[in-house]
mmCIF file of C-alpha atoms in Angstrom:
data_model
loop_
_atom_site.group_PDB
_atom_site.id
_atom_site.type_symbol
_atom_site.label_atom_id
_atom_site.label_comp_id
_atom_site.label_asym_id
_atom_site.label_seq_id
_atom_site.Cartn_x
_atom_site.Cartn_y
_atom_site.Cartn_z
ATOM 1 C CA MET A 1 0.000 0.000 0.000
ATOM 2 C CA VAL A 2 2.711 2.436 1.002
ATOM 3 C CA ARG A 3 4.709 1.490 -2.087
ATOM 4 C CA ARG A 4 1.732 2.339 -4.320
ATOM 5 C CA MET A 5 1.275 5.667 -2.535
ATOM 6 C CA ILE A 6 4.951 6.522 -2.960
ATOM 7 C CA SER A 7 4.829 5.575 -6.655
ATOM 8 C CA ALA A 8 1.751 7.733 -7.209
ATOM 9 C CA ALA A 9 3.278 10.709 -5.407
ATOM 10 C CA LEU A 10 6.519 10.339 -7.337
ATOM 11 C CA ALA A 11 4.673 10.192 -10.654
ATOM 12 C CA ALA A 12 2.722 13.314 -9.782
ATOM 13 C CA THR A 13 5.916 15.130 -8.838
ATOM 14 C CA LEU A 14 7.723 14.153 -12.026
ATOM 15 C CA LEU A 15 4.776 15.193 -14.189
ATOM 16 C CA SER A 16 4.274 18.532 -12.468
ATOM 17 C CA ALA A 17 7.765 19.832 -13.194
ATOM 18 C CA PRO A 18 10.801 18.540 -15.095
ATOM 19 C CA VAL A 19 13.579 17.276 -12.838
ATOM 20 C CA GLN A 20 17.142 16.229 -13.381
ATOM 21 C CA ALA A 21 17.919 12.521 -13.096
ATOM 22 C CA GLN A 22 20.156 13.066 -10.077
ATOM 23 C CA ASP A 23 17.245 14.722 -8.239
ATOM 24 C CA VAL A 24 15.020 11.647 -8.470
ATOM 25 C CA GLY A 25 16.814 9.865 -5.626
ATOM 26 C CA GLU A 26 16.333 12.827 -3.313
ATOM 27 C CA ILE A 27 12.655 13.091 -4.270
ATOM 28 C CA VAL A 28 12.069 9.385 -3.601
ATOM 29 C CA GLY A 29 13.894 9.587 -0.272
ATOM 30 C CA GLY A 30 11.885 12.607 0.810
ATOM 31 C CA ILE A 31 8.569 11.024 -0.144
ATOM 32 C CA ALA A 32 9.493 7.774 1.614
ATOM 33 C CA ARG A 33 10.433 9.616 4.804
ATOM 34 C CA GLN A 34 7.189 11.573 4.671
ATOM 35 C CA TYR A 35 5.056 8.437 4.436
ATOM 36 C CA LEU A 36 7.127 6.680 7.094
ATOM 37 C CA GLU A 37 6.615 9.581 9.506
ATOM 38 C CA GLN A 38 2.887 9.545 8.745
ATOM 39 C CA GLU A 39 2.758 5.830 9.469
ATOM 40 C CA GLN A 40 4.636 6.275 12.749
ATOM 41 C CA ASP A 41 2.235 9.075 13.678
ATOM 42 C CA ARG A 42 -0.756 6.845 12.949
ATOM 43 C CA ALA A 43 0.721 3.868 14.831
ATOM 44 C CA ALA A 44 1.571 5.976 17.885
ATOM 45 C CA PHE A 45 -1.943 7.407 18.093
ATOM 46 C CA SER A 46 -3.481 3.965 17.572
ATOM 47 C CA GLN A 47 -1.411 2.658 20.474
ATOM 48 C CA ALA A 48 -2.539 5.577 22.634
ATOM 49 C CA GLN A 49 -6.171 4.805 21.742
ATOM 50 C CA GLN A 50 -5.752 1.155 22.673
ATOM 51 C CA THR A 51 -4.258 2.091 26.036
ATOM 52 C CA ASN A 52 -6.715 5.002 26.419
ATOM 53 C CA THR A 53 -4.984 6.569 29.421
ATOM 54 C CA LEU A 54 -3.960 10.131 30.156
ATOM 55 C CA SER A 55 -0.265 9.270 30.102
ATOM 56 C CA ALA A 56 -0.621 7.453 26.750
ATOM 57 C CA TYR A 57 -2.135 10.493 25.021
ATOM 58 C CA GLN A 58 0.403 12.821 26.648
ATOM 59 C CA SER A 59 3.200 10.552 25.431
ATOM 60 C CA TYR A 60 1.789 10.730 21.888
ATOM 61 C CA LEU A 61 1.692 14.539 22.063
ATOM 62 C CA ARG A 62 5.288 14.711 23.272
ATOM 63 C CA GLN A 63 6.393 12.753 20.211
ATOM 64 C CA PHE A 64 3.982 14.324 17.695
ATOM 65 C CA PRO A 65 2.942 17.784 18.982
ATOM 66 C CA LYS A 66 1.951 18.721 15.420
ATOM 67 C CA GLY A 67 0.826 15.257 14.363
ATOM 68 C CA ALA A 68 -2.243 14.467 12.303
ATOM 69 C CA TYR A 69 -4.066 13.312 15.435
ATOM 70 C CA ALA A 70 -2.730 15.948 17.844
ATOM 71 C CA GLU A 71 -6.060 17.739 18.267
ATOM 72 C CA GLN A 72 -7.865 14.471 18.954
ATOM 73 C CA ALA A 73 -5.203 13.562 21.506
ATOM 74 C CA ARG A 74 -5.505 16.955 23.216
ATOM 75 C CA GLU A 75 -9.266 16.543 23.419
ATOM 76 C CA ARG A 76 -8.843 13.118 25.031
ATOM 77 C CA VAL A 77 -6.352 14.603 27.508
ATOM 78 C CA ARG A 78 -8.913 17.265 28.471
ATOM 79 C CA ARG A 79 -11.696 14.711 28.876
ATOM 80 C CA LEU A 80 -9.449 12.572 31.061
ATOM 81 C CA GLY A 81 -8.791 15.559 33.316
ATOM 82 C CA GLY A 82 -5.249 16.317 32.201
ATOM 83 C CA THR A 83 -3.542 19.541 31.225
ATOM 84 C CA VAL A 84 -2.692 20.090 27.584
ATOM 85 C CA SER A 85 0.739 21.503 26.940
ATOM 86 C CA THR A 86 2.829 21.619 23.793
ATOM 87 C CA PRO A 87 6.514 21.295 24.658
ATOM 88 C CA ASN A 88 9.168 22.965 22.587
ATOM 89 C CA THR A 89 10.713 19.800 21.236
ATOM 90 C CA GLN A 90 13.774 21.692 19.999
ATOM 91 C CA ALA A 91 14.478 23.391 23.345
ATOM 92 C CA GLY A 92 16.821 20.792 24.780
ATOM 93 C CA ALA A 93 19.024 20.892 21.713
ATOM 94 C CA ALA A 94 18.654 24.584 20.894
ATOM 95 C CA SER A 95 22.341 25.233 21.492
ATOM 96 C CA LEU A 96 23.483 22.460 19.142
ATOM 97 C CA THR A 97 24.962 23.404 15.790
ATOM 98 C CA ALA A 98 23.609 21.886 12.591
ATOM 99 C CA ASP A 99 26.616 19.547 12.429
ATOM 100 C CA GLN A 100 26.026 18.445 16.030
ATOM 101 C CA ARG A 101 22.375 17.725 15.275
ATOM 102 C CA VAL A 102 23.406 15.496 12.385
ATOM 103 C CA ALA A 103 25.964 13.838 14.675
ATOM 104 C CA VAL A 104 23.241 13.161 17.262
ATOM 105 C CA GLN A 105 21.063 11.574 14.578
ATOM 106 C CA ARG A 106 23.981 9.484 13.314
ATOM 107 C CA ARG A 107 24.742 8.231 16.844
ATOM 108 C CA LEU A 108 21.088 7.390 17.505
ATOM 109 C CA ASN A 109 20.942 5.379 14.290
ATOM 110 C CA ALA A 110 24.168 3.581 15.201
ATOM 111 C CA LEU A 111 22.605 2.629 18.542
ATOM 112 C CA GLY A 112 19.547 1.193 16.798
ATOM 113 C CA TYR A 113 17.144 4.144 17.086
ATOM 114 C CA SER A 114 16.087 5.134 13.571
ATOM 115 C CA THR A 115 15.670 8.890 13.033
ATOM 116 C CA ASN A 116 14.380 8.522 9.444
ATOM 117 C CA GLY A 117 17.136 10.739 8.095
ATOM 118 C CA LEU A 118 20.383 12.599 8.794
ATOM 119 C CA ASP A 119 19.377 16.138 7.956
ATOM 120 C CA GLY A 120 19.868 17.949 11.279
ATOM 121 C CA ASN A 121 16.120 18.522 11.538
ATOM 122 C CA PHE A 122 14.649 17.080 14.728
ATOM 123 C CA GLY A 123 11.300 16.090 13.229
ATOM 124 C CA PRO A 124 8.906 13.301 14.305
ATOM 125 C CA GLY A 125 11.353 10.517 13.388
ATOM 126 C CA THR A 126 14.159 11.991 15.471
ATOM 127 C CA ARG A 127 11.827 12.835 18.365
ATOM 128 C CA ARG A 128 10.608 9.238 18.426
ATOM 129 C CA ALA A 129 14.207 7.953 18.385
ATOM 130 C CA ILE A 130 15.119 10.296 21.242
ATOM 131 C CA SER A 131 12.070 9.175 23.213
ATOM 132 C CA LEU A 132 13.017 5.502 22.828
ATOM 133 C CA TRP A 133 16.639 6.265 23.770
ATOM 134 C CA GLN A 134 15.400 8.086 26.875
ATOM 135 C CA ARG A 135 13.106 5.185 27.758
ATOM 136 C CA ASP A 136 15.971 2.708 27.658
ATOM 137 C CA ARG A 137 17.985 4.884 30.039
ATOM 138 C CA ASN A 138 15.144 5.537 32.482
ATOM 139 C CA TYR A 139 14.905 9.223 31.540
ATOM 140 C CA PRO A 140 11.529 10.960 31.177
ATOM 141 C CA GLN A 141 10.301 10.288 27.630
ATOM 142 C CA THR A 142 10.010 13.865 26.440
ATOM 143 C CA GLY A 143 11.344 13.388 22.924
ATOM 144 C CA ALA A 144 13.522 16.469 23.518
ATOM 145 C CA LEU A 145 17.150 16.358 24.607
ATOM 146 C CA THR A 146 18.644 18.205 27.511
ATOM 147 C CA ARG A 147 22.146 19.513 26.950
ATOM 148 C CA ALA A 148 23.499 16.749 29.206
ATOM 149 C CA GLN A 149 21.673 14.064 27.202
ATOM 150 C CA ALA A 150 22.922 15.466 23.902
ATOM 151 C CA THR A 151 26.459 15.375 25.297
ATOM 152 C CA GLU A 152 25.941 11.782 26.451
ATOM 153 C CA ILE A 153 24.881 10.738 22.963
ATOM 154 C CA LEU A 154 27.674 12.640 21.221
ATOM 155 C CA GLN A 155 30.341 11.252 23.563
ATOM 156 C CA GLY A 156 29.049 7.727 23.055
ATOM 157 C CA ARG A 157 28.603 6.852 26.707
ATOM 158 C CA ALA A 158 26.867 3.539 27.271
ATOM 159 C CA PRO A 159 24.315 2.695 29.949
ATOM 160 C CA ALA A 160 25.083 0.140 32.622
ATOM 161 C CA ALA A 161 23.902 -3.414 31.942
ATOM 162 C CA GLY A 162 20.798 -2.774 34.049
ATOM 163 C CA GLY A 163 19.727 -0.036 31.624
ATOM 164 C CA SER A 164 20.333 3.129 33.684
ATOM 165 C CA SER A 165 23.036 5.629 32.888
ATOM 166 C CA SER A 166 26.133 5.663 35.051
ATOM 167 C CA ASN A 167 29.335 7.657 35.133
ATOM 168 C CA ALA A 168 31.260 4.700 36.464
ATOM 169 C CA GLY A 169 33.032 2.953 33.618
ATOM 170 C CA ALA A 170 31.683 5.425 31.090
ATOM 171 C CA GLY A 171 34.980 5.503 29.241
ATOM 172 C CA SER A 172 35.115 1.754 28.612
ATOM 173 C CA GLY A 173 31.381 1.674 27.842
ATOM 174 C CA GLY A 174 31.832 4.477 25.367
ATOM 175 C CA SER A 175 34.654 2.612 23.651
ATOM 176 C CA ALA A 176 32.493 -0.512 23.384
ATOM 177 C CA ALA A 177 29.606 1.477 21.937
ATOM 178 C CA GLN A 178 31.897 3.161 19.433
ATOM 179 C CA ALA A 179 33.391 -0.191 18.416
ATOM 180 C CA GLU A 180 29.922 -1.570 17.739
ATOM 181 C CA ALA A 181 28.919 1.587 15.870
ATOM 182 C CA VAL A 182 31.828 1.010 13.474
ATOM 183 C CA LEU A 183 30.220 -2.313 12.488
ATOM 184 C CA ASN A 184 27.318 -0.287 11.036
ATOM 185 C CA LEU A 185 24.895 -3.175 11.519
ATOM 186 C CA SER A 186 21.798 -3.130 9.351
ATOM 187 C CA ARG A 187 18.343 -3.764 10.792
ATOM 188 C CA GLU A 188 18.414 -7.310 9.371
ATOM 189 C CA GLN A 189 21.782 -7.966 10.998
ATOM 190 C CA ARG A 190 20.439 -6.682 14.306
ATOM 191 C CA ARG A 191 17.464 -9.019 13.989
ATOM 192 C CA ALA A 192 19.886 -11.877 13.332
ATOM 193 C CA VAL A 193 21.742 -10.988 16.549
ATOM 194 C CA GLN A 194 18.488 -10.907 18.516
ATOM 195 C CA ALA A 195 17.416 -14.242 17.016
ATOM 196 C CA GLY A 196 20.813 -15.723 17.914
ATOM 197 C CA LEU A 197 20.521 -14.537 21.500
ATOM 198 C CA THR A 198 16.960 -15.852 21.757
ATOM 199 C CA ARG A 199 18.015 -19.292 20.456
ATOM 200 C CA ARG A 200 20.671 -19.378 23.163
ATOM 201 C CA GLY A 201 18.159 -18.586 25.877
ATOM 202 C CA PHE A 202 18.817 -14.854 26.322
ATOM 203 C CA ASP A 203 15.551 -12.913 26.047
ATOM 204 C CA THR A 204 15.884 -9.711 23.992
ATOM 205 C CA ARG A 205 12.207 -8.751 24.492
ATOM 206 C CA GLY A 206 11.554 -8.933 20.792
ATOM 207 C CA VAL A 207 13.254 -9.521 17.443
ATOM 208 C CA ASP A 208 12.631 -6.145 15.852
ATOM 209 C CA GLY A 209 16.093 -4.943 14.813
ATOM 210 C CA SER A 210 16.169 -2.288 17.547
ATOM 211 C CA PHE A 211 18.850 -2.653 20.217
ATOM 212 C CA GLY A 212 16.918 -1.349 23.212
ATOM 213 C CA ARG A 213 17.385 -2.124 26.874
ATOM 214 C CA GLY A 214 16.157 -5.732 26.527
ATOM 215 C CA THR A 215 18.699 -6.514 23.826
ATOM 216 C CA ARG A 216 21.524 -4.720 25.644
ATOM 217 C CA ASN A 217 20.798 -6.710 28.798
ATOM 218 C CA ALA A 218 20.677 -9.939 26.790
ATOM 219 C CA ILE A 219 24.011 -9.174 25.107
ATOM 220 C CA ALA A 220 25.595 -8.393 28.486
ATOM 221 C CA ALA A 221 24.200 -11.610 29.998
ATOM 222 C CA TRP A 222 25.493 -13.661 27.054
ATOM 223 C CA GLN A 223 28.899 -12.005 27.304
ATOM 224 C CA GLN A 224 29.088 -12.731 31.024
ATOM 225 C CA ALA A 225 28.041 -16.350 30.474
ATOM 226 C CA ASN A 226 30.878 -16.712 27.961
ATOM 227 C CA ASP A 227 33.529 -15.105 30.204
ATOM 228 C CA LEU A 228 33.608 -11.948 28.100
ATOM 229 C CA THR A 229 33.544 -8.348 29.310
ATOM 230 C CA ALA A 230 29.850 -7.595 29.847
ATOM 231 C CA THR A 231 29.524 -4.255 28.048
ATOM 232 C CA GLY A 232 26.174 -4.870 26.354
ATOM 233 C CA TYR A 233 27.806 -3.939 23.027
ATOM 234 C CA LEU A 234 29.139 -6.277 20.354
ATOM 235 C CA THR A 235 32.542 -6.704 18.789
ATOM 236 C CA ALA A 236 32.866 -8.028 15.232
ATOM 237 C CA ASN A 237 33.872 -11.468 16.525
ATOM 238 C CA GLN A 238 30.908 -11.599 18.911
ATOM 239 C CA PHE A 239 28.549 -10.635 16.092
ATOM 240 C CA GLU A 240 29.867 -13.536 14.025
ATOM 241 C CA ARG A 241 29.415 -15.978 16.921
ATOM 242 C CA LEU A 242 25.847 -14.917 17.600
ATOM 243 C CA THR A 243 24.698 -14.974 13.991
ATOM 244 C CA SER A 244 26.321 -18.305 13.092
ATOM 245 C CA ARG A 245 24.322 -21.498 13.405
#
């Protein structure tokens, strides 16, 4: 369905104005990101509806303050007795340069949190990635970075195996995270790692290609069981071991 919508939008764009061949890739990428963000918006609101709690609708609004269903979510918040507020999702990173914003997005993607682009624009995709990153480190899920959180991401500090952030051992954790980032694992490769851990009895809380807290804990537990340093991050050799049958 999405593919047909993208094809139709692309055809309309190409017919409306002549474009150079090298521009087609950018057009396709932009259209794909747009539909992906719309789908994430829809899925997030659907999840909020299923939960139907004040906190669920507030969480949706933090991620999609200008989403297609934002007004409906605000109305539900009011009916449930909550206060409607629209946070400035750029506030926490207001002091970041454009290059630093791109670097934050690149680091989030390397850690398994897709931002749907590396353009320095903290749109819905990046806000959702930030929110998931915050969740896995027991921070409030605001979808907006504080300066300290932006620094944590840019410096590559890793959370402790239990999932919370810690200054102790941050240097070694950061090195492990950076070493894994160099592997540039695709979503399919991440799924293969999660499947390998699951087969070995280490629960990753899902095989979705996203290395959240469940997967990090599973990696650390597997490393410890194999007399390896329990960083929660993979080396190239460990990736090969987990994905081999």
